[in-house]
Amino acid sequence: MRRHILAVLGLIVLVAVAVVAYLAWPDSARLSVADVAGGRPDISAPREQVLPTVKTAKPIGWAAGQTPTPAAGLRVAAFATGLDHPRWLYRLPNGDVLVAETNSPPREGGGITGWVMKLLMGRVGAGVPSANRITLLRDADGDGVAEVKTPFMTGLNSPYGMALFDGQLYIANTDALVRVPYSEGQTRITAKPELVVKLSGGGNHWARNVIPAEDGRTLYVSVGSSSNIAENGLDKERFRAAILQVYPKEKTFRVFAAGIRNANGMALVPGSNRLWTVSNERDMLGSDLVPDYLTAVEMGDHFGWPWYYWGGYIDPRVEPKNPQLQQYSKRPDYALGPHVAALGLTFADQAKLGDRFARGAFIGEHGSWNRKPLSGYKVVYVPFTAQGWPVAGAKPVDVLTGFVDEDGRARGRPVGVITDRTGGLLVADDVGNAVWRVSAK
C-alpha cells in the first residue's frame, strides 16, 4: 500500500512539474521582428505564461576603440564618455547638452517578485544606484566632442525628462515635475527646485518625460504604469499609464490621453506640431506579442491598457473586465516590433544625415528581456511623409547597431536621442556610460 501511495504521489509530482515546465518554458519567437513592425503588423495569438520568458544580454561595456556600427553613409564617434548611467538628453538654445545620469529609485517590496526584479535589473545593467544628477556637456569648438563635462544639477530624485519653458528649466523627477530659473550659458544651477505638480511614483516604469505642448502654455508629461497589466489593482494606476497635460502657471494638470502603458519619448511632428510618442507594451504573452509602438496622440485618446492592446485585442488576464472600452481603444499608428523597449524619440527636421534620413523619426530601442531571441538594442529610423505620418508599407531602418556582440552580450543600450546644434544625432547609452554622436560621412 505504501509503495502504491508513493507511486501515485510521484506521478502527481511529475505531472505538476510537466505542467509548470510547459507553462513556464521560455517561449521562442515564431515571427521576425519585421513581421511585427510597420503599419500593419502580424498580431498572432497570445501565448500566455505563468513565468516569463527571460532572455537578457549580459552587460560588458565597450572595449577601448570599440563603437557602435552606423548605417551606410554615416559615421559614429564618442561625444562624451565616463558618464554614470546616462539615460536622457536635452539640448539648450546655446547648443549645450544636458544629460540625465539617472536610474530607478530604490525598489520597494520583497518576496520572490522583488527578488526576481532586482536580479533581472542587475543582469541587464540597470541595478546601479541612481546618480540623481544632470550633467552639462559643451562642444564649443564644434568638433563633435564635448570638451566640457560638468555637474549642472544634483540632489534630484531619479530625474529624466528636461524642458526649457518661459525662462524656467523643468525637470521630470520620478515623483514630481519641478522647475528652476535658467539663464543662457549657465553651467551650474544651485537654486532649490520649485514643485509644479506631484506625480505618481513607485512600482515599475519610474521614468517621466516632459515637453512643451504646441499651444505654448502647457506641458506634456508622460507617466508609465506601475505594473504589467494592473495586477496589483487599478487603484495603484491612478494618473498612470497616461500622458498628462500640465498647466505650469496654475500648477494643475489633467489627463490628456490614457491607456498608454509606458510612454517615454515624446515629440511634436514638424509641420502640424501633432504630439507623437513611443510606448512599451505588455509582457508575458509570448515572444511575438505585444509590439511596442510609435503613435500620434490626441486629447481624449485611450490606447486600451490594461484591458486591450493594438486597438482592441483582448488581454484575457485582466480583471475586472471592461467590455465597454473595446470599441473606443485606439489602434497605434506604427508598430516597432515585440519587446524592443522603445524609449527615445526625436524627429529628423534638424538632422543633417543625408537625404535618406531627412524626414522621419529616430527611435532609441533599449532592448528586450522578455523575448527569445533578443530584439531592440539599436537606434532605428521610421520614414515619414510630408503630411507627418509614417510612410505606408515602410519598416524601421537600422541607424545604429552593434550594441550586442556575437556572444549575445551588451556593450551598450541606447535610450534618449536628440540632434545637436550641427545636425548630428546624439544617443545616450546607459550601459556603455557614453553619449555617441552619429554624423554624415
Tab-separated table of C-alpha atoms in Angstrom:
chain	number	residue	atom	x	y	z
A	1	MET	CA	0.000	0.000	0.000
A	2	ARG	CA	2.808	2.379	0.944
A	3	ARG	CA	4.534	1.763	-2.381
A	4	HIS	CA	1.286	2.413	-4.197
A	5	ILE	CA	0.774	5.717	-2.401
A	6	LEU	CA	4.356	6.781	-3.111
A	7	ALA	CA	3.957	5.856	-6.772
A	8	VAL	CA	0.765	7.911	-7.053
A	9	LEU	CA	2.405	10.857	-5.286
A	10	GLY	CA	5.407	10.593	-7.566
A	11	LEU	CA	3.141	10.590	-10.622
A	12	ILE	CA	1.286	13.670	-9.344
A	13	VAL	CA	4.578	15.495	-8.751
A	14	LEU	CA	5.804	14.514	-12.225
A	15	VAL	CA	2.613	15.802	-13.856
A	16	ALA	CA	2.792	19.016	-11.833
A	17	VAL	CA	6.408	19.586	-12.873
A	18	ALA	CA	5.499	18.888	-16.505
A	19	VAL	CA	2.609	21.373	-16.376
A	20	VAL	CA	4.767	24.054	-14.782
A	21	ALA	CA	7.537	23.420	-17.320
A	22	TYR	CA	5.037	23.635	-20.181
A	23	LEU	CA	3.616	26.907	-18.919
A	24	ALA	CA	6.922	28.444	-17.898
A	25	TRP	CA	9.266	27.191	-20.596
A	26	PRO	CA	10.973	30.026	-22.485
A	27	ASP	CA	8.845	30.945	-25.482
A	28	SER	CA	10.793	31.321	-28.721
A	29	ALA	CA	9.643	33.746	-31.394
A	30	ARG	CA	7.883	32.281	-34.424
A	31	LEU	CA	7.861	35.588	-36.283
A	32	SER	CA	10.638	38.015	-37.107
A	33	VAL	CA	10.714	41.468	-35.553
A	34	ALA	CA	9.971	42.894	-39.008
A	35	ASP	CA	6.807	40.771	-39.233
A	36	VAL	CA	5.502	42.532	-36.130
A	37	ALA	CA	6.538	46.016	-37.264
A	38	GLY	CA	5.044	48.687	-39.506
A	39	GLY	CA	1.553	49.997	-40.036
A	40	ARG	CA	0.047	46.504	-40.336
A	41	PRO	CA	1.952	44.151	-38.041
A	42	ASP	CA	1.216	40.442	-37.754
A	43	ILE	CA	-0.713	40.161	-34.475
A	44	SER	CA	-0.599	36.458	-33.641
A	45	ALA	CA	-2.428	34.554	-30.917
A	46	PRO	CA	-1.092	35.193	-27.404
A	47	ARG	CA	0.975	32.506	-25.688
A	48	GLU	CA	0.385	33.249	-22.037
A	49	GLN	CA	2.949	32.016	-19.493
A	50	VAL	CA	2.870	31.613	-15.739
A	51	LEU	CA	6.537	32.538	-15.599
A	52	PRO	CA	8.017	34.957	-18.139
A	53	THR	CA	10.480	34.130	-20.856
A	54	VAL	CA	13.710	35.709	-19.645
A	55	LYS	CA	16.420	36.326	-22.214
A	56	THR	CA	18.854	39.124	-21.437
A	57	ALA	CA	22.107	40.499	-22.793
A	58	LYS	CA	24.786	40.478	-20.105
A	59	PRO	CA	26.273	43.999	-19.854
A	60	ILE	CA	30.014	44.130	-20.577
A	61	GLY	CA	30.599	47.700	-21.804
A	62	TRP	CA	32.782	48.841	-24.698
A	63	ALA	CA	36.421	47.869	-25.067
A	64	ALA	CA	38.905	50.596	-25.948
A	65	GLY	CA	38.419	51.709	-29.532
A	66	GLN	CA	35.053	49.991	-29.964
A	67	THR	CA	31.998	51.908	-31.168
A	68	PRO	CA	28.501	51.019	-32.347
A	69	THR	CA	28.013	50.302	-36.049
A	70	PRO	CA	26.387	53.090	-38.102
A	71	ALA	CA	24.301	52.670	-41.242
A	72	ALA	CA	25.956	53.089	-44.625
A	73	GLY	CA	26.876	56.711	-45.294
A	74	LEU	CA	27.147	57.552	-41.601
A	75	ARG	CA	29.938	57.589	-39.041
A	76	VAL	CA	29.878	57.405	-35.234
A	77	ALA	CA	32.209	58.637	-32.510
A	78	ALA	CA	32.018	59.264	-28.775
A	79	PHE	CA	30.617	62.685	-27.897
A	80	ALA	CA	31.179	62.067	-24.166
A	81	THR	CA	32.348	59.112	-22.066
A	82	GLY	CA	32.802	58.296	-18.390
A	83	LEU	CA	29.204	59.083	-17.502
A	84	ASP	CA	27.119	57.343	-14.847
A	85	HIS	CA	24.138	55.573	-16.441
A	86	PRO	CA	23.154	58.368	-18.887
A	87	ARG	CA	19.525	57.985	-19.924
A	88	TRP	CA	18.068	61.195	-21.344
A	89	LEU	CA	19.331	64.170	-23.352
A	90	TYR	CA	18.188	67.747	-23.864
A	91	ARG	CA	19.723	70.491	-25.993
A	92	LEU	CA	19.683	74.047	-24.679
A	93	PRO	CA	19.331	77.025	-27.064
A	94	ASN	CA	23.067	77.792	-26.982
A	95	GLY	CA	23.906	74.231	-28.027
A	96	ASP	CA	24.878	72.903	-24.611
A	97	VAL	CA	23.599	69.377	-23.981
A	98	LEU	CA	22.116	68.239	-20.693
A	99	VAL	CA	22.311	64.542	-19.854
A	100	ALA	CA	20.312	62.953	-17.034
A	101	GLU	CA	22.556	60.469	-15.227
A	102	THR	CA	19.831	58.531	-13.516
A	103	ASN	CA	18.234	55.228	-12.667
A	104	SER	CA	15.301	53.756	-10.795
A	105	PRO	CA	14.854	54.822	-7.168
A	106	PRO	CA	15.245	52.024	-4.604
A	107	ARG	CA	12.570	49.474	-5.343
A	108	GLU	CA	10.084	48.665	-2.609
A	109	GLY	CA	8.748	45.232	-1.879
A	110	GLY	CA	10.409	41.957	-1.057
A	111	GLY	CA	9.500	38.347	-1.533
A	112	ILE	CA	10.022	36.376	-4.714
A	113	THR	CA	8.709	39.121	-7.030
A	114	GLY	CA	11.002	41.748	-5.550
A	115	TRP	CA	13.975	39.398	-5.612
A	116	VAL	CA	13.377	38.443	-9.260
A	117	MET	CA	13.006	42.099	-10.276
A	118	LYS	CA	16.250	43.104	-8.580
A	119	LEU	CA	18.051	40.125	-10.115
A	120	LEU	CA	16.738	40.996	-13.586
A	121	MET	CA	17.693	44.670	-13.269
A	122	GLY	CA	21.217	43.653	-12.298
A	123	ARG	CA	21.516	41.275	-15.236
A	124	VAL	CA	20.664	43.994	-17.763
A	125	GLY	CA	22.880	46.695	-16.261
A	126	ALA	CA	20.096	48.598	-14.504
A	127	GLY	CA	20.958	47.594	-10.952
A	128	VAL	CA	23.250	50.540	-10.228
A	129	PRO	CA	22.181	53.304	-7.816
A	130	SER	CA	20.861	56.482	-9.396
A	131	ALA	CA	23.374	59.325	-9.606
A	132	ASN	CA	20.398	61.729	-9.431
A	133	ARG	CA	22.374	64.229	-11.448
A	134	ILE	CA	22.077	66.305	-14.593
A	135	THR	CA	25.435	66.920	-16.286
A	136	LEU	CA	26.214	69.634	-18.821
A	137	LEU	CA	28.171	68.742	-21.969
A	138	ARG	CA	29.594	71.564	-24.082
A	139	ASP	CA	31.194	71.271	-27.522
A	140	ALA	CA	32.203	74.891	-28.012
A	141	ASP	CA	34.518	74.308	-30.988
A	142	GLY	CA	32.014	72.146	-32.877
A	143	ASP	CA	34.369	69.217	-33.448
A	144	GLY	CA	31.793	66.646	-32.309
A	145	VAL	CA	33.401	66.001	-28.912
A	146	ALA	CA	32.305	67.634	-25.655
A	147	GLU	CA	35.350	69.260	-24.089
A	148	VAL	CA	33.332	70.375	-21.051
A	149	LYS	CA	31.614	67.851	-18.780
A	150	THR	CA	30.439	69.362	-15.519
A	151	PRO	CA	27.688	68.738	-12.943
A	152	PHE	CA	24.743	71.003	-13.735
A	153	MET	CA	22.196	69.962	-11.085
A	154	THR	CA	22.400	67.465	-8.256
A	155	GLY	CA	20.173	66.212	-5.446
A	156	LEU	CA	17.310	65.252	-7.759
A	157	ASN	CA	15.075	62.181	-7.471
A	158	SER	CA	15.576	59.889	-10.458
A	159	PRO	CA	15.377	62.772	-12.965
A	160	TYR	CA	14.626	62.036	-16.610
A	161	GLY	CA	12.917	64.481	-18.974
A	162	MET	CA	14.027	68.124	-19.189
A	163	ALA	CA	12.439	71.088	-20.979
A	164	LEU	CA	13.073	74.826	-21.143
A	165	PHE	CA	9.823	76.802	-20.997
A	166	ASP	CA	9.218	80.510	-20.284
A	167	GLY	CA	12.686	81.031	-18.808
A	168	GLN	CA	12.395	78.048	-16.471
A	169	LEU	CA	14.021	74.657	-16.775
A	170	TYR	CA	11.515	71.915	-15.996
A	171	ILE	CA	12.775	68.560	-14.718
A	172	ALA	CA	10.629	65.436	-14.531
A	173	ASN	CA	11.623	63.608	-11.366
A	174	THR	CA	10.091	60.207	-10.784
A	175	ASP	CA	7.568	61.636	-8.306
A	176	ALA	CA	7.237	65.312	-9.290
A	177	LEU	CA	7.605	67.896	-12.015
A	178	VAL	CA	9.867	70.665	-10.710
A	179	ARG	CA	11.425	73.821	-12.163
A	180	VAL	CA	14.308	76.227	-11.635
A	181	PRO	CA	15.168	79.583	-13.255
A	182	TYR	CA	17.617	79.324	-16.144
A	183	SER	CA	19.862	81.895	-17.845
A	184	GLU	CA	21.518	81.092	-21.161
A	185	GLY	CA	25.065	79.855	-20.770
A	186	GLN	CA	24.714	78.722	-17.163
A	187	THR	CA	26.960	75.791	-16.307
A	188	ARG	CA	25.538	75.095	-12.850
A	189	ILE	CA	22.234	75.562	-11.066
A	190	THR	CA	22.133	75.591	-7.276
A	191	ALA	CA	18.628	77.007	-6.785
A	192	LYS	CA	16.185	74.826	-4.888
A	193	PRO	CA	13.712	73.306	-7.366
A	194	GLU	CA	10.143	74.565	-7.120
A	195	LEU	CA	7.355	71.979	-7.128
A	196	VAL	CA	4.966	72.307	-10.069
A	197	VAL	CA	2.870	69.153	-9.685
A	198	LYS	CA	3.306	65.879	-7.886
A	199	LEU	CA	3.460	62.722	-9.998
A	200	SER	CA	2.564	59.173	-9.029
A	201	GLY	CA	5.700	57.226	-8.145
A	202	GLY	CA	6.669	53.745	-7.045
A	203	GLY	CA	6.392	50.386	-8.746
A	204	ASN	CA	7.763	49.842	-12.232
A	205	HIS	CA	8.254	52.367	-15.042
A	206	TRP	CA	9.872	55.080	-12.962
A	207	ALA	CA	10.979	57.405	-15.809
A	208	ARG	CA	8.956	60.575	-16.526
A	209	ASN	CA	9.345	62.793	-19.579
A	210	VAL	CA	8.284	66.383	-20.250
A	211	ILE	CA	7.997	68.523	-23.413
A	212	PRO	CA	6.296	71.857	-24.163
A	213	ALA	CA	2.899	71.457	-25.838
A	214	GLU	CA	2.003	73.023	-29.170
A	215	ASP	CA	-0.299	75.585	-27.529
A	216	GLY	CA	2.630	77.482	-25.993
A	217	ARG	CA	1.152	77.481	-22.487
A	218	THR	CA	1.094	73.879	-21.262
A	219	LEU	CA	3.433	70.903	-20.961
A	220	TYR	CA	3.023	67.220	-21.746
A	221	VAL	CA	4.265	64.825	-19.054
A	222	SER	CA	4.383	61.053	-19.543
A	223	VAL	CA	3.835	58.709	-16.596
A	224	GLY	CA	4.150	54.948	-17.095
A	225	SER	CA	2.133	52.253	-15.335
A	226	SER	CA	3.316	50.787	-12.048
A	227	SER	CA	2.788	47.219	-13.260
A	228	ASN	CA	2.496	44.960	-16.282
A	229	ILE	CA	-1.314	44.684	-16.546
A	230	ALA	CA	-2.600	46.330	-13.346
A	231	GLU	CA	-2.133	43.056	-11.479
A	232	ASN	CA	-1.708	44.986	-8.209
A	233	GLY	CA	-5.052	46.725	-8.609
A	234	LEU	CA	-6.327	49.646	-10.652
A	235	ASP	CA	-6.124	51.928	-7.613
A	236	LYS	CA	-2.332	51.754	-7.940
A	237	GLU	CA	-2.593	53.120	-11.510
A	238	ARG	CA	-4.297	56.441	-10.763
A	239	PHE	CA	-2.881	59.100	-13.128
A	240	ARG	CA	-0.519	56.491	-14.577
A	241	ALA	CA	-0.239	54.757	-17.950
A	242	ALA	CA	-1.046	58.209	-19.267
A	243	ILE	CA	0.178	61.449	-20.796
A	244	LEU	CA	-0.762	64.386	-18.598
A	245	GLN	CA	-1.251	67.969	-19.694
A	246	VAL	CA	0.252	70.290	-17.092
A	247	TYR	CA	-0.685	73.949	-16.636
A	248	PRO	CA	2.516	75.356	-15.112
A	249	LYS	CA	1.157	78.747	-14.046
A	250	GLU	CA	-1.803	77.193	-12.256
A	251	LYS	CA	0.206	74.167	-11.074
A	252	THR	CA	-2.549	71.787	-12.106
A	253	PHE	CA	-2.915	69.014	-14.664
A	254	ARG	CA	-5.451	66.876	-16.480
A	255	VAL	CA	-5.194	63.508	-18.205
A	256	PHE	CA	-4.581	64.223	-21.888
A	257	ALA	CA	-4.520	60.581	-23.073
A	258	ALA	CA	-4.706	57.259	-21.259
A	259	GLY	CA	-4.231	53.527	-21.704
A	260	ILE	CA	-0.565	54.016	-22.727
A	261	ARG	CA	1.410	51.514	-20.678
A	262	ASN	CA	4.768	53.287	-20.694
A	263	ALA	CA	5.236	56.333	-22.900
A	264	ASN	CA	8.776	57.734	-22.759
A	265	GLY	CA	9.896	59.670	-25.810
A	266	MET	CA	7.520	62.425	-26.866
A	267	ALA	CA	7.926	64.939	-29.689
A	268	LEU	CA	5.886	67.277	-31.886
A	269	VAL	CA	5.998	66.299	-35.548
A	270	PRO	CA	7.338	69.122	-37.750
A	271	GLY	CA	4.641	70.910	-39.699
A	272	SER	CA	1.443	70.074	-37.865
A	273	ASN	CA	3.028	70.056	-34.366
A	274	ARG	CA	0.926	66.992	-33.583
A	275	LEU	CA	2.039	65.099	-30.459
A	276	TRP	CA	3.745	61.726	-31.052
A	277	THR	CA	5.060	59.224	-28.555
A	278	VAL	CA	6.694	55.825	-28.347
A	279	SER	CA	5.471	53.328	-25.772
A	280	ASN	CA	6.425	49.954	-24.310
A	281	GLU	CA	3.648	47.404	-24.397
A	282	ARG	CA	2.898	44.497	-22.045
A	283	ASP	CA	4.885	41.353	-21.260
A	284	MET	CA	4.274	37.615	-20.809
A	285	LEU	CA	2.109	36.989	-23.866
A	286	GLY	CA	4.916	35.326	-25.786
A	287	SER	CA	7.935	36.428	-27.783
A	288	ASP	CA	5.782	37.722	-30.668
A	289	LEU	CA	3.482	39.951	-28.586
A	290	VAL	CA	2.837	42.766	-27.962
A	291	PRO	CA	4.547	45.218	-30.341
A	292	ASP	CA	5.898	48.424	-28.871
A	293	TYR	CA	4.686	51.324	-30.929
A	294	LEU	CA	5.038	54.842	-32.302
A	295	THR	CA	1.813	56.819	-32.496
A	296	ALA	CA	0.145	60.204	-32.766
A	297	VAL	CA	-1.767	61.184	-29.632
A	298	GLU	CA	-4.813	63.424	-29.430
A	299	MET	CA	-6.832	64.728	-26.499
A	300	GLY	CA	-9.083	62.010	-25.071
A	301	ASP	CA	-7.345	59.075	-26.751
A	302	HIS	CA	-7.311	55.733	-24.916
A	303	PHE	CA	-4.991	53.025	-26.202
A	304	GLY	CA	-6.593	50.165	-24.253
A	305	TRP	CA	-4.165	49.328	-21.462
A	306	PRO	CA	-4.549	47.146	-19.486
A	307	TRP	CA	-7.663	45.539	-20.986
A	308	TYR	CA	-6.800	45.732	-24.695
A	309	TYR	CA	-3.797	46.022	-26.981
A	310	TRP	CA	-3.288	47.088	-30.592
A	311	GLY	CA	-6.706	48.638	-30.982
A	312	GLY	CA	-8.992	46.135	-29.322
A	313	TYR	CA	-7.302	42.735	-28.893
A	314	ILE	CA	-8.440	41.396	-25.526
A	315	ASP	CA	-5.919	40.602	-22.807
A	316	PRO	CA	-7.738	37.747	-21.059
A	317	ARG	CA	-5.612	38.054	-17.930
A	318	VAL	CA	-7.006	41.398	-16.807
A	319	GLU	CA	-9.677	41.590	-14.112
A	320	PRO	CA	-12.177	43.163	-13.779
A	321	LYS	CA	-13.211	43.193	-17.420
A	322	ASN	CA	-14.068	46.403	-19.263
A	323	PRO	CA	-16.059	45.431	-22.374
A	324	GLN	CA	-17.382	48.970	-22.950
A	325	LEU	CA	-13.857	50.225	-23.678
A	326	GLN	CA	-13.095	47.836	-26.535
A	327	GLN	CA	-14.753	49.862	-29.284
A	328	TYR	CA	-13.004	53.034	-28.107
A	329	SER	CA	-9.479	51.611	-27.835
A	330	LYS	CA	-7.340	53.483	-30.326
A	331	ARG	CA	-5.055	51.496	-32.589
A	332	PRO	CA	-1.472	52.875	-32.616
A	333	ASP	CA	-0.178	54.227	-35.906
A	334	TYR	CA	3.018	52.203	-36.229
A	335	ALA	CA	4.373	49.023	-34.630
A	336	LEU	CA	8.080	48.802	-33.802
A	337	GLY	CA	8.248	45.082	-33.027
A	338	PRO	CA	7.746	42.999	-29.866
A	339	HIS	CA	9.633	43.896	-26.690
A	340	VAL	CA	12.129	46.242	-28.362
A	341	ALA	CA	11.714	48.692	-25.432
A	342	ALA	CA	11.261	51.843	-27.488
A	343	LEU	CA	12.288	54.794	-25.296
A	344	GLY	CA	13.961	57.602	-27.234
A	345	LEU	CA	12.194	59.693	-29.888
A	346	THR	CA	13.214	62.711	-31.939
A	347	PHE	CA	12.239	63.918	-35.387
A	348	ALA	CA	14.763	64.456	-38.154
A	349	ASP	CA	13.942	68.040	-39.119
A	350	GLN	CA	17.180	69.363	-37.571
A	351	ALA	CA	19.371	66.395	-38.502
A	352	LYS	CA	21.957	66.602	-41.280
A	353	LEU	CA	22.473	62.930	-42.054
A	354	GLY	CA	21.678	62.953	-45.758
A	355	ASP	CA	18.509	62.597	-47.825
A	356	ARG	CA	17.835	59.077	-46.561
A	357	PHE	CA	17.274	60.394	-43.035
A	358	ALA	CA	15.781	63.800	-43.833
A	359	ARG	CA	12.113	63.292	-42.860
A	360	GLY	CA	11.134	60.839	-40.168
A	361	ALA	CA	11.628	59.728	-36.576
A	362	PHE	CA	14.729	58.394	-34.809
A	363	ILE	CA	13.916	55.925	-32.029
A	364	GLY	CA	16.187	54.558	-29.310
A	365	GLU	CA	15.349	50.903	-28.572
A	366	HIS	CA	16.716	49.896	-25.190
A	367	GLY	CA	16.325	46.170	-25.847
A	368	SER	CA	14.252	43.209	-24.711
A	369	TRP	CA	14.300	40.929	-21.689
A	370	ASN	CA	11.029	39.040	-22.406
A	371	ARG	CA	11.794	37.709	-25.899
A	372	LYS	CA	13.846	34.885	-27.339
A	373	PRO	CA	15.841	35.832	-29.363
A	374	LEU	CA	16.646	39.381	-28.323
A	375	SER	CA	15.014	42.360	-30.006
A	376	GLY	CA	15.830	46.058	-29.960
A	377	TYR	CA	19.284	47.146	-28.705
A	378	LYS	CA	19.643	49.679	-31.513
A	379	VAL	CA	18.566	53.017	-32.927
A	380	VAL	CA	16.086	52.863	-35.798
A	381	TYR	CA	14.508	55.344	-38.187
A	382	VAL	CA	10.896	55.448	-39.376
A	383	PRO	CA	10.420	57.473	-42.601
A	384	PHE	CA	7.520	59.966	-42.628
A	385	THR	CA	5.534	61.639	-45.368
A	386	ALA	CA	5.415	65.401	-45.868
A	387	GLN	CA	1.986	65.295	-44.192
A	388	GLY	CA	3.509	63.970	-40.953
A	389	TRP	CA	2.639	60.258	-40.994
A	390	PRO	CA	4.768	57.097	-41.363
A	391	VAL	CA	5.297	56.111	-44.990
A	392	ALA	CA	2.854	53.352	-45.978
A	393	GLY	CA	4.493	49.920	-46.009
A	394	ALA	CA	7.768	51.180	-44.526
A	395	LYS	CA	9.655	49.119	-41.971
A	396	PRO	CA	12.063	50.539	-39.368
A	397	VAL	CA	15.527	51.257	-40.799
A	398	ASP	CA	18.616	50.474	-38.716
A	399	VAL	CA	20.671	53.586	-37.929
A	400	LEU	CA	22.967	52.401	-35.140
A	401	THR	CA	23.574	48.749	-34.243
A	402	GLY	CA	26.370	46.654	-32.715
A	403	PHE	CA	25.271	47.197	-29.119
A	404	VAL	CA	25.101	43.401	-28.687
A	405	ASP	CA	28.178	41.344	-29.556
A	406	GLU	CA	28.337	37.976	-31.320
A	407	ASP	CA	28.018	36.177	-27.973
A	408	GLY	CA	24.815	37.986	-27.056
A	409	ARG	CA	26.434	40.345	-24.540
A	410	ALA	CA	25.505	44.010	-24.324
A	411	ARG	CA	28.274	46.504	-24.955
A	412	GLY	CA	25.655	49.202	-24.528
A	413	ARG	CA	21.946	50.002	-24.575
A	414	PRO	CA	20.591	53.100	-26.355
A	415	VAL	CA	17.999	55.313	-24.695
A	416	GLY	CA	17.489	59.028	-25.411
A	417	VAL	CA	18.114	60.501	-28.877
A	418	ILE	CA	18.369	64.168	-29.904
A	419	THR	CA	20.062	66.250	-32.583
A	420	ASP	CA	22.945	68.547	-31.692
A	421	ARG	CA	23.384	72.121	-32.916
A	422	THR	CA	25.332	70.999	-36.002
A	423	GLY	CA	22.849	68.347	-37.133
A	424	GLY	CA	24.473	65.244	-35.664
A	425	LEU	CA	22.408	62.636	-33.823
A	426	LEU	CA	23.297	62.142	-30.148
A	427	VAL	CA	22.475	58.830	-28.468
A	428	ALA	CA	22.578	58.193	-24.716
A	429	ASP	CA	23.979	54.741	-23.881
A	430	ASP	CA	23.279	53.815	-20.256
A	431	VAL	CA	25.268	50.555	-20.205
A	432	GLY	CA	28.211	51.940	-22.183
A	433	ASN	CA	28.131	55.101	-19.998
A	434	ALA	CA	28.615	57.229	-23.085
A	435	VAL	CA	26.877	59.601	-25.468
A	436	TRP	CA	27.505	58.681	-29.111
A	437	ARG	CA	27.389	61.117	-31.996
A	438	VAL	CA	26.239	59.976	-35.439
A	439	SER	CA	27.110	62.194	-38.418
A	440	ALA	CA	27.173	62.029	-42.205
A	441	LYS	CA	30.414	60.944	-43.876
